[in-house]
């Protein structure tokens, strides 16, 4: 199921692990949905989607983040990649102050 936008992000404390929170995303504007019965069905659907996909314009700052997120070897700069991930996620997690994992 796909939606046009995210309308809210809510931090929810785990009932099984007190003190551990997860994010719940609420969406609006139902865009599409599909289901499949075999791996071939989903493979064909995504192959079609990739064939129609167009590159999105990105700013210079976004190019830097994309490059950092897609590096296989951080060359000892794990803190840079983690920092970039935190900055990118900050817009969605304004009240989250402890990161358990990325």
PDB file of N, CA and C in Angstrom:
ATOM      1  N   UNK A   1       0.846  -1.163   0.000  1.00  0.00           N
ATOM      2  CA  UNK A   1       0.000   0.000   0.000  1.00  0.00           C
ATOM      3  C   UNK A   1       0.899   1.236   0.000  1.00  0.00           C
ATOM      4  N   UNK A   2       0.562   2.223  -0.792  1.00  0.00           N
ATOM      5  CA  UNK A   2       1.346   3.445  -0.862  1.00  0.00           C
ATOM      6  C   UNK A   2       0.475   4.667  -0.616  1.00  0.00           C
ATOM      7  N   UNK A   3       1.092   5.715  -0.103  1.00  0.00           N
ATOM      8  CA  UNK A   3       0.369   6.939   0.237  1.00  0.00           C
ATOM      9  C   UNK A   3       1.077   8.144  -0.359  1.00  0.00           C
ATOM     10  N   UNK A   4       0.347   9.241  -0.468  1.00  0.00           N
ATOM     11  CA  UNK A   4       0.898  10.462  -1.030  1.00  0.00           C
ATOM     12  C   UNK A   4       1.803  11.199  -0.046  1.00  0.00           C
ATOM     13  N   UNK A   5       1.504  11.113   1.245  1.00  0.00           N
ATOM     14  CA  UNK A   5       2.322  11.843   2.209  1.00  0.00           C
ATOM     15  C   UNK A   5       2.207  11.230   3.598  1.00  0.00           C
ATOM     16  N   UNK A   6       3.151  11.616   4.446  1.00  0.00           N
ATOM     17  CA  UNK A   6       3.124  11.240   5.859  1.00  0.00           C
ATOM     18  C   UNK A   6       2.497  12.398   6.624  1.00  0.00           C
ATOM     19  N   UNK A   7       1.459  12.108   7.400  1.00  0.00           N
ATOM     20  CA  UNK A   7       0.745  13.165   8.111  1.00  0.00           C
ATOM     21  C   UNK A   7       1.198  13.326   9.561  1.00  0.00           C
ATOM     22  N   UNK A   8       1.790  12.272  10.132  1.00  0.00           N
ATOM     23  CA  UNK A   8       2.254  12.361  11.521  1.00  0.00           C
ATOM     24  C   UNK A   8       3.276  11.265  11.790  1.00  0.00           C
ATOM     25  N   UNK A   9       4.184  11.552  12.712  1.00  0.00           N
ATOM     26  CA  UNK A   9       5.155  10.567  13.189  1.00  0.00           C
ATOM     27  C   UNK A   9       5.062  10.575  14.707  1.00  0.00           C
ATOM     28  N   UNK A  10       4.790   9.408  15.285  1.00  0.00           N
ATOM     29  CA  UNK A  10       4.551   9.308  16.718  1.00  0.00           C
ATOM     30  C   UNK A  10       5.543   8.323  17.331  1.00  0.00           C
ATOM     31  N   UNK A  11       6.232   8.751  18.394  1.00  0.00           N
ATOM     32  CA  UNK A  11       7.117   7.850  19.132  1.00  0.00           C
ATOM     33  C   UNK A  11       6.257   7.017  20.063  1.00  0.00           C
ATOM     34  N   UNK A  12       6.417   5.701  20.003  1.00  0.00           N
ATOM     35  CA  UNK A  12       5.592   4.782  20.784  1.00  0.00           C
ATOM     36  C   UNK A  12       6.519   3.887  21.613  1.00  0.00           C
ATOM     37  N   UNK A  13       6.300   3.868  22.926  1.00  0.00           N
ATOM     38  CA  UNK A  13       7.126   3.023  23.786  1.00  0.00           C
ATOM     39  C   UNK A  13       6.707   1.568  23.650  1.00  0.00           C
ATOM     40  N   UNK A  14       7.683   0.705  23.552  1.00  0.00           N
ATOM     41  CA  UNK A  14       7.442  -0.724  23.420  1.00  0.00           C
ATOM     42  C   UNK A  14       6.796  -1.276  24.689  1.00  0.00           C
ATOM     43  N   UNK A  15       5.774  -2.108  24.519  1.00  0.00           N
ATOM     44  CA  UNK A  15       5.158  -2.773  25.657  1.00  0.00           C
ATOM     45  C   UNK A  15       6.009  -3.909  26.182  1.00  0.00           C
ATOM     46  N   UNK A  16       6.924  -4.414  25.348  1.00  0.00           N
ATOM     47  CA  UNK A  16       7.796  -5.523  25.748  1.00  0.00           C
ATOM     48  C   UNK A  16       9.139  -5.056  26.278  1.00  0.00           C
ATOM     49  N   UNK A  17       9.594  -3.880  25.818  1.00  0.00           N
ATOM     50  CA  UNK A  17      10.888  -3.362  26.227  1.00  0.00           C
ATOM     51  C   UNK A  17      10.728  -1.924  26.726  1.00  0.00           C
ATOM     52  N   UNK A  18      10.377  -1.747  27.990  1.00  0.00           N
ATOM     53  CA  UNK A  18      10.203  -0.393  28.523  1.00  0.00           C
ATOM     54  C   UNK A  18      11.450   0.454  28.280  1.00  0.00           C
ATOM     55  N   UNK A  19      11.225   1.695  27.893  1.00  0.00           N
ATOM     56  CA  UNK A  19      12.331   2.603  27.611  1.00  0.00           C
ATOM     57  C   UNK A  19      12.793   2.562  26.163  1.00  0.00           C
ATOM     58  N   UNK A  20      12.323   1.577  25.396  1.00  0.00           N
ATOM     59  CA  UNK A  20      12.659   1.480  23.975  1.00  0.00           C
ATOM     60  C   UNK A  20      11.464   1.979  23.185  1.00  0.00           C
ATOM     61  N   UNK A  21      11.721   2.917  22.290  1.00  0.00           N
ATOM     62  CA  UNK A  21      10.644   3.513  21.496  1.00  0.00           C
ATOM     63  C   UNK A  21      10.811   3.182  20.021  1.00  0.00           C
ATOM     64  N   UNK A  22       9.706   3.070  19.334  1.00  0.00           N
ATOM     65  CA  UNK A  22       9.699   2.931  17.882  1.00  0.00           C
ATOM     66  C   UNK A  22       8.870   4.073  17.320  1.00  0.00           C
ATOM     67  N   UNK A  23       9.020   4.320  16.037  1.00  0.00           N
ATOM     68  CA  UNK A  23       8.243   5.367  15.395  1.00  0.00           C
ATOM     69  C   UNK A  23       7.082   4.755  14.634  1.00  0.00           C
ATOM     70  N   UNK A  24       5.928   5.382  14.765  1.00  0.00           N
ATOM     71  CA  UNK A  24       4.745   4.975  14.003  1.00  0.00           C
ATOM     72  C   UNK A  24       4.430   6.117  13.042  1.00  0.00           C
ATOM     73  N   UNK A  25       4.293   5.789  11.774  1.00  0.00           N
ATOM     74  CA  UNK A  25       4.020   6.787  10.757  1.00  0.00           C
ATOM     75  C   UNK A  25       2.551   6.709  10.359  1.00  0.00           C
ATOM     76  N   UNK A  26       1.883   7.857  10.350  1.00  0.00           N
ATOM     77  CA  UNK A  26       0.512   7.927   9.860  1.00  0.00           C
ATOM     78  C   UNK A  26       0.552   8.590   8.489  1.00  0.00           C
ATOM     79  N   UNK A  27      -0.243   8.061   7.575  1.00  0.00           N
ATOM     80  CA  UNK A  27      -0.193   8.522   6.189  1.00  0.00           C
ATOM     81  C   UNK A  27      -1.557   9.018   5.738  1.00  0.00           C
ATOM     82  N   UNK A  28      -1.541   9.790   4.646  1.00  0.00           N
ATOM     83  CA  UNK A  28      -2.787  10.247   4.045  1.00  0.00           C
ATOM     84  C   UNK A  28      -2.658  10.214   2.534  1.00  0.00           C
ATOM     85  N   UNK A  29      -3.784  10.191   1.862  1.00  0.00           N
ATOM     86  CA  UNK A  29      -3.804  10.183   0.415  1.00  0.00           C
ATOM     87  C   UNK A  29      -3.410   8.840  -0.166  1.00  0.00           C
ATOM     88  N   UNK A  30      -4.261   7.846  -0.013  1.00  0.00           N
ATOM     89  CA  UNK A  30      -3.999   6.506  -0.547  1.00  0.00           C
ATOM     90  C   UNK A  30      -3.656   6.605  -2.027  1.00  0.00           C
ATOM     91  N   UNK A  31      -2.486   6.144  -2.414  1.00  0.00           N
ATOM     92  CA  UNK A  31      -2.028   6.263  -3.802  1.00  0.00           C
ATOM     93  C   UNK A  31      -2.188   4.960  -4.578  1.00  0.00           C
ATOM     94  N   UNK A  32      -1.853   3.843  -3.953  1.00  0.00           N
ATOM     95  CA  UNK A  32      -1.868   2.574  -4.689  1.00  0.00           C
ATOM     96  C   UNK A  32      -1.705   1.434  -3.697  1.00  0.00           C
ATOM     97  N   UNK A  33      -2.075   0.255  -4.129  1.00  0.00           N
ATOM     98  CA  UNK A  33      -1.800  -0.953  -3.354  1.00  0.00           C
ATOM     99  C   UNK A  33      -1.767  -2.142  -4.284  1.00  0.00           C
ATOM    100  N   UNK A  34      -1.044  -3.151  -3.876  1.00  0.00           N
ATOM    101  CA  UNK A  34      -0.994  -4.378  -4.667  1.00  0.00           C
ATOM    102  C   UNK A  34      -0.591  -5.527  -3.757  1.00  0.00           C
ATOM    103  N   UNK A  35      -0.867  -6.726  -4.214  1.00  0.00           N
ATOM    104  CA  UNK A  35      -0.417  -7.926  -3.531  1.00  0.00           C
ATOM    105  C   UNK A  35       0.052  -8.895  -4.613  1.00  0.00           C
ATOM    106  N   UNK A  36       0.759  -9.912  -4.204  1.00  0.00           N
ATOM    107  CA  UNK A  36       1.265 -10.869  -5.174  1.00  0.00           C
ATOM    108  C   UNK A  36       1.224 -12.266  -4.593  1.00  0.00           C
ATOM    109  N   UNK A  37       1.260 -13.249  -5.490  1.00  0.00           N
ATOM    110  CA  UNK A  37       1.178 -14.648  -5.061  1.00  0.00           C
ATOM    111  C   UNK A  37       2.471 -15.417  -5.311  1.00  0.00           C
ATOM    112  N   UNK A  38       3.351 -14.858  -6.148  1.00  0.00           N
ATOM    113  CA  UNK A  38       4.595 -15.570  -6.448  1.00  0.00           C
ATOM    114  C   UNK A  38       5.733 -14.568  -6.584  1.00  0.00           C
ATOM    115  N   UNK A  39       6.951 -15.019  -6.400  1.00  0.00           N
ATOM    116  CA  UNK A  39       8.104 -14.124  -6.567  1.00  0.00           C
ATOM    117  C   UNK A  39       8.168 -13.514  -7.968  1.00  0.00           C
ATOM    118  N   UNK A  40       7.748 -14.275  -8.983  1.00  0.00           N
ATOM    119  CA  UNK A  40       7.781 -13.748 -10.350  1.00  0.00           C
ATOM    120  C   UNK A  40       6.868 -12.541 -10.514  1.00  0.00           C
ATOM    121  N   UNK A  41       5.701 -12.564  -9.868  1.00  0.00           N
ATOM    122  CA  UNK A  41       4.780 -11.432  -9.964  1.00  0.00           C
ATOM    123  C   UNK A  41       5.411 -10.157  -9.427  1.00  0.00           C
ATOM    124  N   UNK A  42       6.038 -10.242  -8.271  1.00  0.00           N
ATOM    125  CA  UNK A  42       6.625  -9.040  -7.676  1.00  0.00           C
ATOM    126  C   UNK A  42       7.858  -8.606  -8.458  1.00  0.00           C
ATOM    127  N   UNK A  43       8.625  -9.553  -8.944  1.00  0.00           N
ATOM    128  CA  UNK A  43       9.808  -9.212  -9.741  1.00  0.00           C
ATOM    129  C   UNK A  43       9.391  -8.472 -11.010  1.00  0.00           C
ATOM    130  N   UNK A  44       8.358  -8.952 -11.695  1.00  0.00           N
ATOM    131  CA  UNK A  44       7.878  -8.298 -12.914  1.00  0.00           C
ATOM    132  C   UNK A  44       7.351  -6.897 -12.613  1.00  0.00           C
ATOM    133  N   UNK A  45       6.620  -6.754 -11.519  1.00  0.00           N
ATOM    134  CA  UNK A  45       6.063  -5.446 -11.169  1.00  0.00           C
ATOM    135  C   UNK A  45       7.174  -4.421 -10.929  1.00  0.00           C
ATOM    136  N   UNK A  46       8.201  -4.804 -10.170  1.00  0.00           N
ATOM    137  CA  UNK A  46       9.268  -3.863  -9.889  1.00  0.00           C
ATOM    138  C   UNK A  46      10.176  -3.644 -11.090  1.00  0.00           C
ATOM    139  N   UNK A  47      10.333  -4.639 -11.949  1.00  0.00           N
ATOM    140  CA  UNK A  47      11.103  -4.434 -13.186  1.00  0.00           C
ATOM    141  C   UNK A  47      10.404  -3.383 -14.050  1.00  0.00           C
ATOM    142  N   UNK A  48       9.080  -3.449 -14.135  1.00  0.00           N
ATOM    143  CA  UNK A  48       8.319  -2.438 -14.888  1.00  0.00           C
ATOM    144  C   UNK A  48       8.477  -1.059 -14.251  1.00  0.00           C
ATOM    145  N   UNK A  49       8.388  -0.991 -12.930  1.00  0.00           N
ATOM    146  CA  UNK A  49       8.520   0.294 -12.231  1.00  0.00           C
ATOM    147  C   UNK A  49       9.910   0.887 -12.450  1.00  0.00           C
ATOM    148  N   UNK A  50      10.945   0.043 -12.391  1.00  0.00           N
ATOM    149  CA  UNK A  50      12.304   0.539 -12.602  1.00  0.00           C
ATOM    150  C   UNK A  50      12.507   1.027 -14.038  1.00  0.00           C
ATOM    151  N   UNK A  51      11.874   0.359 -14.990  1.00  0.00           N
ATOM    152  CA  UNK A  51      11.999   0.776 -16.385  1.00  0.00           C
ATOM    153  C   UNK A  51      11.383   2.155 -16.611  1.00  0.00           C
ATOM    154  N   UNK A  52      10.347   2.501 -15.837  1.00  0.00           N
ATOM    155  CA  UNK A  52       9.670   3.798 -15.981  1.00  0.00           C
ATOM    156  C   UNK A  52      10.277   4.877 -15.089  1.00  0.00           C
ATOM    157  N   UNK A  53      11.141   4.473 -14.160  1.00  0.00           N
ATOM    158  CA  UNK A  53      11.670   5.412 -13.180  1.00  0.00           C
ATOM    159  C   UNK A  53      12.553   6.475 -13.829  1.00  0.00           C
ATOM    160  N   UNK A  54      12.406   7.698 -13.347  1.00  0.00           N
ATOM    161  CA  UNK A  54      13.233   8.801 -13.812  1.00  0.00           C
ATOM    162  C   UNK A  54      14.059   9.312 -12.650  1.00  0.00           C
ATOM    163  N   UNK A  55      15.251   9.779 -12.966  1.00  0.00           N
ATOM    164  CA  UNK A  55      16.098  10.336 -11.914  1.00  0.00           C
ATOM    165  C   UNK A  55      15.475  11.611 -11.374  1.00  0.00           C
ATOM    166  N   UNK A  56      15.487  11.744 -10.047  1.00  0.00           N
ATOM    167  CA  UNK A  56      14.989  12.953  -9.410  1.00  0.00           C
ATOM    168  C   UNK A  56      16.125  13.963  -9.307  1.00  0.00           C
ATOM    169  N   UNK A  57      15.835  15.230  -9.513  1.00  0.00           N
ATOM    170  CA  UNK A  57      16.896  16.225  -9.325  1.00  0.00           C
ATOM    171  C   UNK A  57      17.273  16.307  -7.851  1.00  0.00           C
ATOM    172  N   UNK A  58      18.577  16.375  -7.566  1.00  0.00           N
ATOM    173  CA  UNK A  58      19.042  16.489  -6.185  1.00  0.00           C
ATOM    174  C   UNK A  58      19.999  17.668  -6.079  1.00  0.00           C
ATOM    175  N   UNK A  59      19.988  18.283  -4.924  1.00  0.00           N
ATOM    176  CA  UNK A  59      20.892  19.406  -4.675  1.00  0.00           C
ATOM    177  C   UNK A  59      22.290  18.865  -4.374  1.00  0.00           C
ATOM    178  N   UNK A  60      23.259  19.763  -4.334  1.00  0.00           N
ATOM    179  CA  UNK A  60      24.620  19.351  -3.991  1.00  0.00           C
ATOM    180  C   UNK A  60      24.700  18.719  -2.617  1.00  0.00           C
ATOM    181  N   UNK A  61      23.969  19.286  -1.647  1.00  0.00           N
ATOM    182  CA  UNK A  61      23.966  18.730  -0.289  1.00  0.00           C
ATOM    183  C   UNK A  61      23.355  17.333  -0.275  1.00  0.00           C
ATOM    184  N   UNK A  62      22.277  17.147  -1.051  1.00  0.00           N
ATOM    185  CA  UNK A  62      21.647  15.821  -1.114  1.00  0.00           C
ATOM    186  C   UNK A  62      22.579  14.812  -1.773  1.00  0.00           C
ATOM    187  N   UNK A  63      23.338  15.234  -2.771  1.00  0.00           N
ATOM    188  CA  UNK A  63      24.289  14.329  -3.417  1.00  0.00           C
ATOM    189  C   UNK A  63      25.321  13.822  -2.414  1.00  0.00           C
ATOM    190  N   UNK A  64      25.770  14.704  -1.538  1.00  0.00           N
ATOM    191  CA  UNK A  64      26.734  14.295  -0.515  1.00  0.00           C
ATOM    192  C   UNK A  64      26.117  13.250   0.405  1.00  0.00           C
ATOM    193  N   UNK A  65      24.872  13.469   0.853  1.00  0.00           N
ATOM    194  CA  UNK A  65      24.205  12.504   1.728  1.00  0.00           C
ATOM    195  C   UNK A  65      24.005  11.169   1.024  1.00  0.00           C
ATOM    196  N   UNK A  66      23.567  11.206  -0.236  1.00  0.00           N
ATOM    197  CA  UNK A  66      23.367   9.962  -0.994  1.00  0.00           C
ATOM    198  C   UNK A  66      24.683   9.203  -1.103  1.00  0.00           C
ATOM    199  N   UNK A  67      25.757   9.913  -1.408  1.00  0.00           N
ATOM    200  CA  UNK A  67      27.075   9.270  -1.518  1.00  0.00           C
ATOM    201  C   UNK A  67      27.468   8.632  -0.186  1.00  0.00           C
ATOM    202  N   UNK A  68      27.270   9.349   0.923  1.00  0.00           N
ATOM    203  CA  UNK A  68      27.638   8.805   2.233  1.00  0.00           C
ATOM    204  C   UNK A  68      26.794   7.579   2.584  1.00  0.00           C
ATOM    205  N   UNK A  69      25.485   7.651   2.334  1.00  0.00           N
ATOM    206  CA  UNK A  69      24.603   6.546   2.699  1.00  0.00           C
ATOM    207  C   UNK A  69      24.877   5.294   1.875  1.00  0.00           C
ATOM    208  N   UNK A  70      25.404   5.458   0.672  1.00  0.00           N
ATOM    209  CA  UNK A  70      25.590   4.319  -0.227  1.00  0.00           C
ATOM    210  C   UNK A  70      27.014   3.783  -0.252  1.00  0.00           C
ATOM    211  N   UNK A  71      27.885   4.324   0.577  1.00  0.00           N
ATOM    212  CA  UNK A  71      29.254   3.814   0.619  1.00  0.00           C
ATOM    213  C   UNK A  71      29.271   2.448   1.278  1.00  0.00           C
ATOM    214  N   UNK A  72      30.014   1.532   0.684  1.00  0.00           N
ATOM    215  CA  UNK A  72      30.151   0.198   1.268  1.00  0.00           C
ATOM    216  C   UNK A  72      31.213   0.181   2.358  1.00  0.00           C
ATOM    217  N   UNK A  73      32.243   1.009   2.211  1.00  0.00           N
ATOM    218  CA  UNK A  73      33.319   1.085   3.191  1.00  0.00           C
ATOM    219  C   UNK A  73      33.410   2.527   3.652  1.00  0.00           C
ATOM    220  N   UNK A  74      33.255   2.766   4.952  1.00  0.00           N
ATOM    221  CA  UNK A  74      33.277   4.148   5.435  1.00  0.00           C
ATOM    222  C   UNK A  74      34.694   4.687   5.609  1.00  0.00           C
ATOM    223  N   UNK A  75      35.703   3.876   5.276  1.00  0.00           N
ATOM    224  CA  UNK A  75      37.105   4.290   5.352  1.00  0.00           C
ATOM    225  C   UNK A  75      37.426   4.930   6.714  1.00  0.00           C
ATOM    226  N   UNK A  76      36.837   4.360   7.748  1.00  0.00           N
ATOM    227  CA  UNK A  76      37.098   4.866   9.084  1.00  0.00           C
ATOM    228  C   UNK A  76      36.311   6.123   9.428  1.00  0.00           C
ATOM    229  N   UNK A  77      35.349   6.475   8.569  1.00  0.00           N
ATOM    230  CA  UNK A  77      34.568   7.679   8.791  1.00  0.00           C
ATOM    231  C   UNK A  77      33.142   7.348   9.196  1.00  0.00           C
ATOM    232  N   UNK A  78      32.960   6.292   9.961  1.00  0.00           N
ATOM    233  CA  UNK A  78      31.618   5.885  10.368  1.00  0.00           C
ATOM    234  C   UNK A  78      30.854   6.985  11.059  1.00  0.00           C
ATOM    235  N   UNK A  79      31.593   7.824  11.800  1.00  0.00           N
ATOM    236  CA  UNK A  79      30.923   8.919  12.483  1.00  0.00           C
ATOM    237  C   UNK A  79      30.338   9.910  11.492  1.00  0.00           C
ATOM    238  N   UNK A  80      30.978  10.094  10.337  1.00  0.00           N
ATOM    239  CA  UNK A  80      30.456  11.011   9.317  1.00  0.00           C
ATOM    240  C   UNK A  80      29.157  10.457   8.741  1.00  0.00           C
ATOM    241  N   UNK A  81      29.163   9.165   8.420  1.00  0.00           N
ATOM    242  CA  UNK A  81      27.959   8.547   7.858  1.00  0.00           C
ATOM    243  C   UNK A  81      26.836   8.564   8.880  1.00  0.00           C
ATOM    244  N   UNK A  82      27.139   8.231  10.123  1.00  0.00           N
ATOM    245  CA  UNK A  82      26.122   8.260  11.174  1.00  0.00           C
ATOM    246  C   UNK A  82      25.588   9.667  11.365  1.00  0.00           C
ATOM    247  N   UNK A  83      26.471  10.648  11.368  1.00  0.00           N
ATOM    248  CA  UNK A  83      26.042  12.040  11.508  1.00  0.00           C
ATOM    249  C   UNK A  83      25.138  12.461  10.371  1.00  0.00           C
ATOM    250  N   UNK A  84      25.466  12.062   9.150  1.00  0.00           N
ATOM    251  CA  UNK A  84      24.632  12.394   7.999  1.00  0.00           C
ATOM    252  C   UNK A  84      23.258  11.746   8.135  1.00  0.00           C
ATOM    253  N   UNK A  85      23.224  10.500   8.604  1.00  0.00           N
ATOM    254  CA  UNK A  85      21.941   9.808   8.784  1.00  0.00           C
ATOM    255  C   UNK A  85      21.106  10.504   9.848  1.00  0.00           C
ATOM    256  N   UNK A  86      21.752  10.941  10.917  1.00  0.00           N
ATOM    257  CA  UNK A  86      21.016  11.632  11.971  1.00  0.00           C
ATOM    258  C   UNK A  86      20.464  12.960  11.485  1.00  0.00           C
ATOM    259  N   UNK A  87      21.246  13.701  10.710  1.00  0.00           N
ATOM    260  CA  UNK A  87      20.772  14.985  10.178  1.00  0.00           C
ATOM    261  C   UNK A  87      19.586  14.747   9.247  1.00  0.00           C
ATOM    262  N   UNK A  88      19.700  13.747   8.362  1.00  0.00           N
ATOM    263  CA  UNK A  88      18.611  13.461   7.422  1.00  0.00           C
ATOM    264  C   UNK A  88      17.352  13.022   8.161  1.00  0.00           C
ATOM    265  N   UNK A  89      17.506  12.269   9.254  1.00  0.00           N
ATOM    266  CA  UNK A  89      16.353  11.781  10.002  1.00  0.00           C
ATOM    267  C   UNK A  89      15.797  12.778  10.996  1.00  0.00           C
ATOM    268  N   UNK A  90      16.519  13.839  11.259  1.00  0.00           N
ATOM    269  CA  UNK A  90      16.106  14.787  12.290  1.00  0.00           C
ATOM    270  C   UNK A  90      14.748  15.409  11.996  1.00  0.00           C
ATOM    271  N   UNK A  91      14.445  15.600  10.738  1.00  0.00           N
ATOM    272  CA  UNK A  91      13.160  16.206  10.387  1.00  0.00           C
ATOM    273  C   UNK A  91      11.989  15.315  10.802  1.00  0.00           C
ATOM    274  N   UNK A  92      12.222  13.998  10.869  1.00  0.00           N
ATOM    275  CA  UNK A  92      11.145  13.074  11.198  1.00  0.00           C
ATOM    276  C   UNK A  92      11.157  12.648  12.654  1.00  0.00           C
ATOM    277  N   UNK A  93      12.211  12.977  13.371  1.00  0.00           N
ATOM    278  CA  UNK A  93      12.362  12.488  14.742  1.00  0.00           C
ATOM    279  C   UNK A  93      12.760  13.615  15.687  1.00  0.00           C
ATOM    280  N   UNK A  94      12.014  14.694  15.666  1.00  0.00           N
ATOM    281  CA  UNK A  94      12.386  15.879  16.434  1.00  0.00           C
ATOM    282  C   UNK A  94      12.425  15.649  17.937  1.00  0.00           C
ATOM    283  N   UNK A  95      11.650  14.716  18.446  1.00  0.00           N
ATOM    284  CA  UNK A  95      11.612  14.478  19.890  1.00  0.00           C
ATOM    285  C   UNK A  95      12.333  13.196  20.294  1.00  0.00           C
ATOM    286  N   UNK A  96      13.148  12.653  19.396  1.00  0.00           N
ATOM    287  CA  UNK A  96      13.912  11.447  19.702  1.00  0.00           C
ATOM    288  C   UNK A  96      15.314  11.893  20.078  1.00  0.00           C
ATOM    289  N   UNK A  97      15.781  11.520  21.268  1.00  0.00           N
ATOM    290  CA  UNK A  97      17.050  12.002  21.753  1.00  0.00           C
ATOM    291  C   UNK A  97      18.074  10.885  21.935  1.00  0.00           C
ATOM    292  N   UNK A  98      17.666   9.644  21.800  1.00  0.00           N
ATOM    293  CA  UNK A  98      18.592   8.531  21.934  1.00  0.00           C
ATOM    294  C   UNK A  98      18.395   7.608  20.754  1.00  0.00           C
ATOM    295  N   UNK A  99      19.472   7.327  20.041  1.00  0.00           N
ATOM    296  CA  UNK A  99      19.401   6.461  18.863  1.00  0.00           C
ATOM    297  C   UNK A  99      19.915   5.092  19.244  1.00  0.00           C
ATOM    298  N   UNK A 100      19.099   4.070  19.017  1.00  0.00           N
ATOM    299  CA  UNK A 100      19.487   2.701  19.354  1.00  0.00           C
ATOM    300  C   UNK A 100      20.249   2.070  18.198  1.00  0.00           C
ATOM    301  N   UNK A 101      19.901   2.407  16.973  1.00  0.00           N
ATOM    302  CA  UNK A 101      20.588   1.833  15.821  1.00  0.00           C
ATOM    303  C   UNK A 101      20.117   2.460  14.539  1.00  0.00           C
ATOM    304  N   UNK A 102      20.968   2.372  13.541  1.00  0.00           N
ATOM    305  CA  UNK A 102      20.613   2.926  12.222  1.00  0.00           C
ATOM    306  C   UNK A 102      20.794   1.804  11.206  1.00  0.00           C
TER     307      UNK A 102
END
